[in-house]
Coordinates of C-alpha atoms and ligand atoms in Angstrom, one line a residue:
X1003 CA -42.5 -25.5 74.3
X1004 CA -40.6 -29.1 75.7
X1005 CA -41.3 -29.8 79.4
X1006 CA -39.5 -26.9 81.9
X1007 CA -38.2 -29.8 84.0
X1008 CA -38.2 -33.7 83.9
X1009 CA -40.6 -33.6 87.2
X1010 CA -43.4 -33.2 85.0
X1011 CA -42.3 -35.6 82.5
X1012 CA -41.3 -38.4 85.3
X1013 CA -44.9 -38.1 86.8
X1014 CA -46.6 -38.0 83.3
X1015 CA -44.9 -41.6 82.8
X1016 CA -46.1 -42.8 85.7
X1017 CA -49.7 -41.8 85.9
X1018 CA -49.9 -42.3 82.0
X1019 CA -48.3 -45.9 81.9
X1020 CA -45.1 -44.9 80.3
X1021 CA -42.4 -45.6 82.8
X1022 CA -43.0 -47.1 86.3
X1023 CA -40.0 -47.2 89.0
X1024 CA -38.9 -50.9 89.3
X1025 CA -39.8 -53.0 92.1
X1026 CA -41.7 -49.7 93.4
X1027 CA -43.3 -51.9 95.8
X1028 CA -40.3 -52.5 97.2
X1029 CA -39.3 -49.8 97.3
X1030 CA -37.6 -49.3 94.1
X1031 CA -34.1 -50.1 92.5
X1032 CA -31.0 -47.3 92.3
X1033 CA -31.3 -46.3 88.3
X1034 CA -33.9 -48.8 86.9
X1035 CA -37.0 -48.8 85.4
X1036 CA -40.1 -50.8 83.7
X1037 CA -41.7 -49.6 80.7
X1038 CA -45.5 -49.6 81.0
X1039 CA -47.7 -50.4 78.2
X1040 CA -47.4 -46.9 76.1
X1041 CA -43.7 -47.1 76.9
X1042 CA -43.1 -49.9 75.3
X1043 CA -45.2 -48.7 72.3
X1044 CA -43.4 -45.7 72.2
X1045 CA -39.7 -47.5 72.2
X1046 CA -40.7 -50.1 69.9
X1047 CA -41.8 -47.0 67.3
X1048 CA -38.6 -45.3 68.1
X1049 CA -36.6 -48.7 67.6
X1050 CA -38.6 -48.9 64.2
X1051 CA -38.2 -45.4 62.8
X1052 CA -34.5 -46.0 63.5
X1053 CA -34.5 -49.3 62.1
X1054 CA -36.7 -48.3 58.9
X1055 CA -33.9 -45.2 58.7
X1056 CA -30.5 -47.5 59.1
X1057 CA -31.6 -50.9 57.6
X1058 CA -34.6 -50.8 55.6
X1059 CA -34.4 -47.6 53.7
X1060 CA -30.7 -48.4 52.3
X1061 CA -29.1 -51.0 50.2
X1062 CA -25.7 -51.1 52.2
X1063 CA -26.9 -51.5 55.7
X1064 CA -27.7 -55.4 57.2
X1065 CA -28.8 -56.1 60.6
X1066 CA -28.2 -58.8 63.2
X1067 CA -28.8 -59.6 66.7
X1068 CA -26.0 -61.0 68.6
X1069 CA -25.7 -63.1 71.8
X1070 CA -25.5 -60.8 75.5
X1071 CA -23.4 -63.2 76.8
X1072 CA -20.8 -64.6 74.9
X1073 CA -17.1 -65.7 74.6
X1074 CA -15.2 -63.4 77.4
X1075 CA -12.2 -63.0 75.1
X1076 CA -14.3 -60.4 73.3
X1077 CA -13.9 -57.6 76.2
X1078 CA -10.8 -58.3 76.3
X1079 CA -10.2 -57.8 72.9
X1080 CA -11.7 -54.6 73.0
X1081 CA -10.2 -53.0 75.6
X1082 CA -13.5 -53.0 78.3
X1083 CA -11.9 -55.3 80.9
X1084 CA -8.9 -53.2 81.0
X1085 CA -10.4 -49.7 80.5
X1086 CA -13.7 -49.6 80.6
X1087 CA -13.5 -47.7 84.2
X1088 CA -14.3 -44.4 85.1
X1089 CA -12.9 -42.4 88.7
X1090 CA -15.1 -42.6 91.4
X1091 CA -14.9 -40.1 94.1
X1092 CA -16.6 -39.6 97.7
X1093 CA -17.8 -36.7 99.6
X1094 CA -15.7 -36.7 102.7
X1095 CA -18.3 -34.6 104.2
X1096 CA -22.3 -36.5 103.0
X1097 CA -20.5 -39.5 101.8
X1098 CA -21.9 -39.5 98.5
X1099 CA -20.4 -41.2 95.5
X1100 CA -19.8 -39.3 92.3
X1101 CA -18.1 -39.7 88.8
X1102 CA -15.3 -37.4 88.9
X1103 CA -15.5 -37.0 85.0
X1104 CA -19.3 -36.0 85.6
X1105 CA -18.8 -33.0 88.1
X1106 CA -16.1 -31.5 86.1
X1107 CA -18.7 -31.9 82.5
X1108 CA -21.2 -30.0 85.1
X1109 CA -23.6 -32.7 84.9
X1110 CA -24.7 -32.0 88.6
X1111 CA -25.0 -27.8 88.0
X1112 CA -22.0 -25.1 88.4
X1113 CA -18.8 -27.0 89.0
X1114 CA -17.8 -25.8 92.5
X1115 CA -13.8 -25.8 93.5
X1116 CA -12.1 -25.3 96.9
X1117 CA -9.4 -22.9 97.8
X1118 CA -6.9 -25.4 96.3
X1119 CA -8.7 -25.7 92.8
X1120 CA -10.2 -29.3 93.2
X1121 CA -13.6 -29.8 92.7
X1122 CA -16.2 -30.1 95.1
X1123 CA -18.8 -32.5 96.2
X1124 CA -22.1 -31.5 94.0
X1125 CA -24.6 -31.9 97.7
X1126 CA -22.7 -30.0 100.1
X1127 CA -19.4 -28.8 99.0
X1128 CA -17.0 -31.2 101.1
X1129 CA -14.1 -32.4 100.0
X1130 CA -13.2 -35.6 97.7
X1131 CA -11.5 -38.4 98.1
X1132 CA -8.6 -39.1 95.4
X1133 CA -10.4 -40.5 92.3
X1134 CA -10.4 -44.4 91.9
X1135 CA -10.8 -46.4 88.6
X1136 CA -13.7 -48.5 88.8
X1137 CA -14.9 -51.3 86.2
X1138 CA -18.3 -50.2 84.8
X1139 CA -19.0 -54.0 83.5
X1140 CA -21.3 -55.9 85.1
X1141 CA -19.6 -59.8 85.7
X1142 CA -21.5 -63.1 86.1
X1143 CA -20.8 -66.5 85.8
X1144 CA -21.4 -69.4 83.1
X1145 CA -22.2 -72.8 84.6
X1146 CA -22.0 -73.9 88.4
X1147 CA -18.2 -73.7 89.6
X1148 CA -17.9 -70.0 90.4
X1149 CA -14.0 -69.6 89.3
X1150 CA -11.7 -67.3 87.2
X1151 CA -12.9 -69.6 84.4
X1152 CA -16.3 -69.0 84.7
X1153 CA -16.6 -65.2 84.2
X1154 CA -18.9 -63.6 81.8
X1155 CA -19.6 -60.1 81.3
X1156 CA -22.9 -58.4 80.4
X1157 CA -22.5 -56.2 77.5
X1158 CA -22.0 -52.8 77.9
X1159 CA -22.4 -51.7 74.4
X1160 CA -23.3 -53.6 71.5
X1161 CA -20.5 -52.8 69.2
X1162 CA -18.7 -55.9 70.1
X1163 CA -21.7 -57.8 69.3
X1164 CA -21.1 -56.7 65.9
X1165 CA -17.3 -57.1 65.0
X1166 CA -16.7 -61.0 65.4
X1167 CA -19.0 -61.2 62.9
X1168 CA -17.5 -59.3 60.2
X1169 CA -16.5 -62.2 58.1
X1170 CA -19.6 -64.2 58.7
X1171 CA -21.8 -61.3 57.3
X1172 CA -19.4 -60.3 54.2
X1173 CA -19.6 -63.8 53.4
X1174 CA -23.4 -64.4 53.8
X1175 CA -24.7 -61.6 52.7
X1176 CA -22.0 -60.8 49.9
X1177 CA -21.1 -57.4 50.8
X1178 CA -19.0 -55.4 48.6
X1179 CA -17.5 -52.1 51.1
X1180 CA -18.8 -49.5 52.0
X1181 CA -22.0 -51.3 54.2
X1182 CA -23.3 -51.5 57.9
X1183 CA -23.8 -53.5 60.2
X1184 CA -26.7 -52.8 62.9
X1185 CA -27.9 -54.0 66.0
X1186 CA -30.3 -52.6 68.8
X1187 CA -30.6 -54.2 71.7
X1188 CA -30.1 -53.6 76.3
X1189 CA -27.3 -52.8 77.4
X1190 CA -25.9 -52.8 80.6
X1191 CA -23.2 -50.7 82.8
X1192 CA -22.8 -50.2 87.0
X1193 CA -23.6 -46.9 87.1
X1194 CA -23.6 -45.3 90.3
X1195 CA -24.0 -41.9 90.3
X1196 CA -27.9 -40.8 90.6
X1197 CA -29.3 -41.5 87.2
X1198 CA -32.0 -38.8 86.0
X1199 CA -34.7 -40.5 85.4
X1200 CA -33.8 -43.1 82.1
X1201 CA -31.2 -40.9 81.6
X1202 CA -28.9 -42.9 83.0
X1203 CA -29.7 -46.3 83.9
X1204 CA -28.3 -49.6 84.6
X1205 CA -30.0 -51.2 82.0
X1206 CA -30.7 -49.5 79.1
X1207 CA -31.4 -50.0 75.3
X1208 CA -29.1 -48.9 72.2
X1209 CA -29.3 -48.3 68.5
X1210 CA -25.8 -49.0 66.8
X1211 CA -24.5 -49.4 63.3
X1212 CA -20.7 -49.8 62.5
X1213 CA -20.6 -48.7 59.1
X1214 CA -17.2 -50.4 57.2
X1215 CA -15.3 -48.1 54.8
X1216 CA -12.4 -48.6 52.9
X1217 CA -9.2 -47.9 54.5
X1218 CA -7.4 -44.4 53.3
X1219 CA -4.4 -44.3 51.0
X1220 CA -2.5 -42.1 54.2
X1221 CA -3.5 -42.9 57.9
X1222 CA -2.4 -39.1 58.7
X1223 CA -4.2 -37.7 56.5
X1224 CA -7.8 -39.6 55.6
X1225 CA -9.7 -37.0 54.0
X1226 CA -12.4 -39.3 52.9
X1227 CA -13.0 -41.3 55.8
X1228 CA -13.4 -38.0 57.6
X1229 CA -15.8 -36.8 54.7
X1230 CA -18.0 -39.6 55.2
X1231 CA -18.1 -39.3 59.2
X1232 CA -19.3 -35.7 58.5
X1233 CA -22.0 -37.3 56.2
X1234 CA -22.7 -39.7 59.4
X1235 CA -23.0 -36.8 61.6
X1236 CA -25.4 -34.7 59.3
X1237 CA -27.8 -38.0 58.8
X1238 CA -28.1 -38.8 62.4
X1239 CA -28.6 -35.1 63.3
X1240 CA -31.1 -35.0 60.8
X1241 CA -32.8 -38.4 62.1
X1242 CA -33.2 -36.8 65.8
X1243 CA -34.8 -33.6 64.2
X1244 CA -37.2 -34.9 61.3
X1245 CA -38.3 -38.2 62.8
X1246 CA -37.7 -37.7 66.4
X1247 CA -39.6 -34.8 65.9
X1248 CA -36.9 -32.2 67.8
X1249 CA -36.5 -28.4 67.5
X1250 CA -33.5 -27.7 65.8
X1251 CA -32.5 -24.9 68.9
X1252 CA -32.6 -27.6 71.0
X1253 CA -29.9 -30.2 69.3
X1254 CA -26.4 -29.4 68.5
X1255 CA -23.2 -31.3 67.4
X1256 CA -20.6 -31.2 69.9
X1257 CA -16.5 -32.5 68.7
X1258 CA -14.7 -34.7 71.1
X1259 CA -11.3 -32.4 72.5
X1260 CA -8.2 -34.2 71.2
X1261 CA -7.7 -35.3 75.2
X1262 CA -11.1 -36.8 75.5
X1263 CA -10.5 -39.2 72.4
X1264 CA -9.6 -42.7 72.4
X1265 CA -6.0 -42.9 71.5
X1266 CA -7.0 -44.7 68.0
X1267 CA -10.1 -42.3 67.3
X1268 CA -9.8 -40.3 64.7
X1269 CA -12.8 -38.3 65.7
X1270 CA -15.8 -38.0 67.4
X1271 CA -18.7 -36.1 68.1
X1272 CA -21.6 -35.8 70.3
X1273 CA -25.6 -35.3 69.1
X1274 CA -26.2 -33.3 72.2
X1275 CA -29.9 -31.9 73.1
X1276 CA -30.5 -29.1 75.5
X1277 CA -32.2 -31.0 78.6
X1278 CA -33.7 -29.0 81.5
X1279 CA -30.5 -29.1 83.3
X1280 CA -28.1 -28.5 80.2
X1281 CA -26.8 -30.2 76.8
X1282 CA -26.6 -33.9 77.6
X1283 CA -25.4 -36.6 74.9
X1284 CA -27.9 -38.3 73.1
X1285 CA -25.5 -40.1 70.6
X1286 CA -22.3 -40.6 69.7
X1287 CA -20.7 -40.5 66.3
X1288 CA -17.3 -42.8 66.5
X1289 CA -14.4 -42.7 63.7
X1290 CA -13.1 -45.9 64.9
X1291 CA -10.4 -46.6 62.7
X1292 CA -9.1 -50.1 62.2
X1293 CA -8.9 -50.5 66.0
X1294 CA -11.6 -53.0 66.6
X1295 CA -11.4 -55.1 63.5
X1296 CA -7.3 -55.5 64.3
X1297 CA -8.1 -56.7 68.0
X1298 CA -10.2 -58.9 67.8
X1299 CA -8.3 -60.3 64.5
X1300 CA -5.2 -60.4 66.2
X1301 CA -7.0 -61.6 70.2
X1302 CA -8.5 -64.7 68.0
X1303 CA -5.6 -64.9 65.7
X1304 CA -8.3 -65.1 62.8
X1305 CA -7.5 -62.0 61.0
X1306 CA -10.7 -60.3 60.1
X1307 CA -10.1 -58.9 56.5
X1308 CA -12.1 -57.8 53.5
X1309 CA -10.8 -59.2 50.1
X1310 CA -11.0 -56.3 47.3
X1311 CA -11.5 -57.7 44.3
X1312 CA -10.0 -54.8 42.4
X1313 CA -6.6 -54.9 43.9
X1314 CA -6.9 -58.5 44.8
X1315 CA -6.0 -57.5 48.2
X1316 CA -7.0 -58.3 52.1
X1317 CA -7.7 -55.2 54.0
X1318 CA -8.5 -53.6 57.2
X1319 CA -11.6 -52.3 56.3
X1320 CA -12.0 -48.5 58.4
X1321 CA -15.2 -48.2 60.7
X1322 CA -17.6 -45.0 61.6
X1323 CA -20.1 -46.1 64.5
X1324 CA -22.8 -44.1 65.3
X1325 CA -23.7 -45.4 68.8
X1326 CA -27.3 -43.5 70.4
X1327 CA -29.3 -44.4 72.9
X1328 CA -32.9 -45.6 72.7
X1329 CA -34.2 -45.0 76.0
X1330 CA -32.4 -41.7 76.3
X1331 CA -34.3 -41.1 73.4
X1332 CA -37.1 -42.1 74.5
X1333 CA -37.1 -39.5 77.7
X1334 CA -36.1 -37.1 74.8
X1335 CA -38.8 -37.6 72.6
X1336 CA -41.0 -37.1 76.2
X1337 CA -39.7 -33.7 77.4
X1338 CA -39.6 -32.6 73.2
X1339 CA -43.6 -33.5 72.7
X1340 CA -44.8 -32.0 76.3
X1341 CA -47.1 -28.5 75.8
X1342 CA -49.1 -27.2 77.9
X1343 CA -51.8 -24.8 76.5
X1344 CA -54.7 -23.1 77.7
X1345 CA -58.3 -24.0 76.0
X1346 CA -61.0 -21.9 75.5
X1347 CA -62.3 -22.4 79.0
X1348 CA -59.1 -21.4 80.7
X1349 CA -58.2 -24.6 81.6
X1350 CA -54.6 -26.1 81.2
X1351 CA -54.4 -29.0 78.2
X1352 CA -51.5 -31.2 78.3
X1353 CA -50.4 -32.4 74.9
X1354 CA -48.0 -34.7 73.9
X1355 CA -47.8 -33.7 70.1
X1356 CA -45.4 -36.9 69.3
X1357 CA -44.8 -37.3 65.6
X1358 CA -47.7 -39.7 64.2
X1359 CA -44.7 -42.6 63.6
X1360 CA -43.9 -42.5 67.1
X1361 CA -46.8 -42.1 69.0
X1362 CA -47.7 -45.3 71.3
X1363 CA -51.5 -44.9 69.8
X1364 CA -52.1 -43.5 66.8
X1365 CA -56.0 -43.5 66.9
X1366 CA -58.8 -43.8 69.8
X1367 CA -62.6 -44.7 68.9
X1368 CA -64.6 -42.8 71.3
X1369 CA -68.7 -43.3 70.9
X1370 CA -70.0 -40.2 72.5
X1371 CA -71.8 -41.6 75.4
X1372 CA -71.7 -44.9 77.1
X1373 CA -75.5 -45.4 75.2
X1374 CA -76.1 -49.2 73.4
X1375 CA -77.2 -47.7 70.3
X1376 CA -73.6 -46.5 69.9
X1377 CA -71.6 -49.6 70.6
X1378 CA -72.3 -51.4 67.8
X1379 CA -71.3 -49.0 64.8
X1380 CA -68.3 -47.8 67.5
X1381 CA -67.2 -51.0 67.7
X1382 CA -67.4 -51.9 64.3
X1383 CA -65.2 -48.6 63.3
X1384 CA -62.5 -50.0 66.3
X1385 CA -62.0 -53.4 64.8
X1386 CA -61.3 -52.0 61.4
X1387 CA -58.9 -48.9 62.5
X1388 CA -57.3 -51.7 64.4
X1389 CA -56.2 -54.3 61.7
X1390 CA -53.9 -51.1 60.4
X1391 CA -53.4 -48.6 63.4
X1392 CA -52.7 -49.3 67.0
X1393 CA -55.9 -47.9 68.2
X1394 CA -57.6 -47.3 71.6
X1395 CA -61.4 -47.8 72.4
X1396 CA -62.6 -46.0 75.2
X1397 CA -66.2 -45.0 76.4
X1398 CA -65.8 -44.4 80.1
X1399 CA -66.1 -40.9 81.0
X1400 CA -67.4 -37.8 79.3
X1401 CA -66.1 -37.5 76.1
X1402 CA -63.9 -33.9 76.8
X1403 CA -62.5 -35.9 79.2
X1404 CA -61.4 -38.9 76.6
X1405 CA -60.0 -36.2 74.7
X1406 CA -58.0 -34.7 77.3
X1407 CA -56.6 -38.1 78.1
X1408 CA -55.5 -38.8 74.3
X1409 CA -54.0 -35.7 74.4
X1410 CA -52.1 -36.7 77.4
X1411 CA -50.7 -39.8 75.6
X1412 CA -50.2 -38.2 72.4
X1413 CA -52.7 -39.6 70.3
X1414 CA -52.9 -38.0 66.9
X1415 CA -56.2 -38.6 65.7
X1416 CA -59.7 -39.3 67.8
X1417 CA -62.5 -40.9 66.4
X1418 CA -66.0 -40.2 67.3
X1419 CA -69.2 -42.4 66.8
X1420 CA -72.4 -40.0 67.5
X1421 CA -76.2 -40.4 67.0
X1422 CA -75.8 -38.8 63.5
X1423 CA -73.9 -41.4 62.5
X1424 CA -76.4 -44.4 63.6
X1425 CA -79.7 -42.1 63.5
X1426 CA -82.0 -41.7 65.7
X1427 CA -85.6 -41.5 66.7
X1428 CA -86.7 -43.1 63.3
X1429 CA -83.8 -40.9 61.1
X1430 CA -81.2 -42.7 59.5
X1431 CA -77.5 -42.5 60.2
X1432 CA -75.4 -41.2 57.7
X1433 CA -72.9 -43.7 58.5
X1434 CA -70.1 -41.1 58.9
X1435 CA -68.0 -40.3 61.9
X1436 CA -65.8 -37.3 63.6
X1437 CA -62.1 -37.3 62.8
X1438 CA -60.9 -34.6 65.7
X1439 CA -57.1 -33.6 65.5
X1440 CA -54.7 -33.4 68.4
X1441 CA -52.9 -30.4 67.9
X1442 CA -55.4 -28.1 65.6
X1443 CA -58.4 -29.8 68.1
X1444 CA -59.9 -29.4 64.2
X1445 CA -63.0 -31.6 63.7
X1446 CA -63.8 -33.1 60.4
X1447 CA -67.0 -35.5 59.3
X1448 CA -66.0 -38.4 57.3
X1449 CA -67.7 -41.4 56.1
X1450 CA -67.1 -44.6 57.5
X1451 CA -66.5 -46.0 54.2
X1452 CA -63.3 -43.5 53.7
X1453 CA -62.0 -43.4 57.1
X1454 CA -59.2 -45.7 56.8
X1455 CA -58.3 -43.3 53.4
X1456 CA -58.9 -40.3 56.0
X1457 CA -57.0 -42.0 58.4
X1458 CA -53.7 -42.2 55.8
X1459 CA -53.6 -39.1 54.9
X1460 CA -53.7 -38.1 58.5
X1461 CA -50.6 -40.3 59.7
X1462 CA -47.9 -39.8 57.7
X1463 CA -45.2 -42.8 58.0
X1464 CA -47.6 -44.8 60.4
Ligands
ATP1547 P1 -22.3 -40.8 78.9 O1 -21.1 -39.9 78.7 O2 -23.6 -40.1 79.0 O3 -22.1 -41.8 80.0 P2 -21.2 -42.4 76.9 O4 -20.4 -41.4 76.1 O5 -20.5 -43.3 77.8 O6 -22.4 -41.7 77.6 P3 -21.6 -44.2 74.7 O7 -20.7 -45.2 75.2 O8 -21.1 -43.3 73.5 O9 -22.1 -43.3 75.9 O10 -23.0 -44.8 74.3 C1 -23.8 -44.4 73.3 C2 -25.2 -43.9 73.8 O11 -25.8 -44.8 74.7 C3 -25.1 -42.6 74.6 O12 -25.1 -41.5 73.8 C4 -26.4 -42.6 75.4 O13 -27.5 -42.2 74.6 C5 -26.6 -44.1 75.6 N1 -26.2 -44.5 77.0 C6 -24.9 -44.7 77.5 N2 -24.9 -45.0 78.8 C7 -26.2 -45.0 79.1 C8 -26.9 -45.3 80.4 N3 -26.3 -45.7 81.5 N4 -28.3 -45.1 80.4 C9 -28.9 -44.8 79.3 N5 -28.4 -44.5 78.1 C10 -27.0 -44.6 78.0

C-alpha cells in the first residue's frame, strides 16, 4: 500500500536525506526545496529512465538542452507574457491568497459556496475578493541598466526551449517527420498558493518532448494526428506504470473539457495519480497543432518549415507534447514505494520497494560486525559492486539495524560479509557472501567470484 498521507513521506525525506526545506535555518522559503543526496540519486534515475524511454530507446527522438534565459521575444511569441496568468483571489475574512481555478478543481478538499453560489475561502469560509489575473513568470534583468529593454524571463516550461530550434535540428541531425525533440531541465513559475510539499514548487524540474508530425490533409477533421496522440497517451501511461513502478488503480487518463483547452488545442489529456488528498496531474499530454511553430515563425519572421521531399513542399509540421513533471514524479514515486509491514517480531518495517532502476542505491555492503578481520574482504566486495552499482558501505550499528535503514531508502539488494566467508579460528573462508532481498527479506549465499553475475540478475535495468 502507497503512503496514507504525504506527512509521512515529507518526514521520511527529511530524516532519510531525500528532500530538506530550503534555507531551513532560516527559516525556510514559501514552496522550495533542496534535494539531499538520495534525492538527487533518485531524480537523476527518474530523469534517466525517462531519457533511456524518449531518446535512447527510439530512432526518431533527439535531445537538446537549451538556454534558461534567452531572447525575450520567445514568450512573447508564445503567448506567456500575455496569458500565462492565472486569478488570484483573497479571503476577506484570514486574508489568505488562493488560485481561484484551484478551489473550484477541489485542490484544497470539498469546494465550499456561499448563499450566492460563489466559492468560498478553503481556511475559514470568508468571502473572496473578485479574481485578478496575475503573471505566473518570474522577470529579471540582462546587464546593468534596469529598463524595459533589459527584461528577461525565467522559463516557465521548457517547450519554448525547443521550438526555435526546429530548423537548426532538422538540418543537423537530418530528420525526416515524424521525430522528437526532448529536453529536461528546472523550471520556474510564482506560485503562490501553498505548494504540497514538491508538489507544487517555484522551482521545479520537467521532462518534455515535442514530437513533430505531419500536418492532416483536413484541419477539422485530423484523424491521424489524433491516432497518434492516443498512441502518446498510452506510452506515457504505460511509462508511469512499468518504470515508475505505479499501481494501475492508482493512475488514470483524464480529457481536457472543450472550455479548459487552449483555443488552438486540439486535445489534451491529463496522466493523473490518486494522491492522498485526490487525483492530481502528473503529466500533460498536449495536441498542439501548428500553433507554436507559426508564432514563433511569423514573431521572428523566419518561417519555421519542414521541406517534404515527396511533394517538394514546405510545411507546418503538427506537434503532440507530452509535458510531465520530474519532481512531481519524484514525490510520486515516494508516496507509490512507501509500505509499512509488520516483521516477525511485531515490529513496524518501513520499505521503500522503488523499482531497482530507480532506486538512489541499488546495493549496500554490510560486514556483519564492526570486527577487523571483516573489513578487508568487505571492503574488497564494496570497491568492485561499486565500479557497476551505486553502492553503500556501512558498518556502524547492528546489522538488523543496517537492514532496516536500506529498507528505509529503498535499497534492493544488501550484501553481507561474515566469518564464513573469511574463516575463522584456523578454518578457511569460503569466499562467498549473503545476497539478502528487500522485499522477500530472502537470503541467498553466493560466491564472491559470481556476485556481480548475482547481482545482474537481481537488478533488472540497473
Ligand atoms: P497544474 O495544473 O498542476 O499547475 P499545469 O497544467 O500548469 O499543472 P503543465 O504546464 O502542463 O502543468 O506542466 C507539465 C507538468 O509540469 C505538470 O503535469 C506537473 O507535473 C509539472 N508542474 C507544473 N507546475 C509545477 C510546479 N509548480 N511544481 C512542480 N511541478 C509542476
Amino acid at each position: 500500500m502507497p503512503a496514507k498521507d504525504l506527512e509521512t513521506i515529507v518526514s521520511l525525506a527529511k530524516r532519510r536525506g531525500f528532500v530538506f526545506p530550503a534555507a531551513e535555518i532560516y527559516g525556510g522559503f514559501a514552496n522550495t526545496y533542496d534535494y539531499g543526496p538520495l534525492g538527487v540519486e533518485l531524480k537523476r534515475n527518474i530523469r534517466e529512465a525517462w531519457w533511456k524511454s524518449m531518446v535512447r530507446d527510439r530512432d526518431d527522438v533527439v535531445g537538446i538542452d537549451a538556454a534558461l534565459i534567452t531572447n525575450p521575444r520567445v514568450w512573447v511569441a508564445s503567448g506567456h507574457v500575455s496569458n500565462f496568468n492565472d486569478p488570484l483571489v483573497d479571503c476577506k475574512k484570514c486574508q489568505m491568497r488562493w488560485r481561484l481555478d484551484h478551489i473550484e478543481e477541489g485542490q484544497y478538499g470539498e469546494v465550499k459556496r456561499n448563499a450566492a453560489g460563489d466559492v468560498t475561502c478553503p481556511n475559514d469560509g470568508g468571502e473572496l475578493t473578485e479574481p485578478r489575473q496575475f503573471n505566473m513568470m518570474f522577470k529579471t534583468q540582462v546587464g546593468t541598466v534596469a529598463d524595459e529593454a533589459s527584461i528577461a524571463y525565467l522559463p516557465p516550461e521548457t517547450a519554448q526551449g525547443i521550438f526555435p530550434n526546429f530548423e537548426n535540428v532538422v538540418a543537423s541531425m537530418r530528420r525526416k517527420l515524424p521525430f522528437g525533440i526532448a529536453q529536461s531541465r528546472v523550471s520556474f513559475r510564482n506560485e503562490i498558493t501553498p505548494g504540497k510539499f514538491i508538489f507544487r514548487t517555484l522551482e521545479f524540474e520537467q521532462m518534455e518532448m515535442e514530437y513533430f508530425c505531419q500536418p492532416p490533409a483536413d484541419r477539422n477533421n485530423p484523424v491521424e494526428y489524433l491516432a497518434l496522440h492516443q498512441e502518446w497517451i498510452n506510452t506515457r501511461l504505460a511509462w508511469y506504470r512499468d518504470t515508475i513502478g505505479i499501481d494501475a488503480s492508482r493512475l488514470r487518463i483524464r480529457d481536457h473539457e472543450k472550455a479548459e483547452l487552449s483555443h488552438y488545442s486540439a486535445g489534451t489529456a491529463d496522466v493523473e495519480y490518486l494522491f492522498p488528498w485526490g487525483w492530481g496531474e502528473l503529466e500533460g499530454i498536449a495536441a498542439r497543432t501548428d500553433f507554436d511553430l507559426t508564432a514563433h515563425g511569423n514573431a521572428s519572421g523566419h518561417p519555421l518549415t519542414y521541406f517534404d521531399e515527396d511533394t517538394k513542399q514546405h510545411v507546418v509540421p503538427w506537434v503532440i507534447e507530452p509535458a510531465a513533471g520530474l519532481t512531481r514524479t519524484l514525490a510520486v514515486a515516494m508516496l507509490e514505494a512507501y509500505n509499512e509491514e509488520l516483521d516477525e517480531k511485531g515490529e513496524t518495517r518501513v520499505v521503500l520497494k522503488f523499482k531497482p532502476a530507480i532506486a538512489p542505491i541499488k546495493v549496500a555492503v554490510l560486514p556483519l560486525s564492526k570486527n577487523e578481520a571483516l573489513r578487508p574482504a568487505a571492503r574488497r566486495v564494496y570497491e568492485m559492486v561499486r565500479s557497476t552499482y551505486m553502492a553503500q558501505y556501512d558498518e556502524t550499528q547492528s546489522i538488523g539495524r543496517r537492514y532496516r535503514r536500506q529498507d528505509e531508502i529503498g535499497t534492493p539488494l544488501c550484501i553481507t560479509v561474515d566469518f564464513q566467508t573469511v574463516g575463522e579460528d584456523g578454518t578457511p573462508g569460503d569466499d562467498a557472501v549473503t545476497i539478502r532481498e528487500r522485499d522477500s527479506q530472502v537470503q541467498v549465499r553466493v560466491p564472491i567470484s559470481g556476485l556481480l553475475e548475482a547481482l545482474r540478475e537481481r537488478l533488472p535495468g540497473c
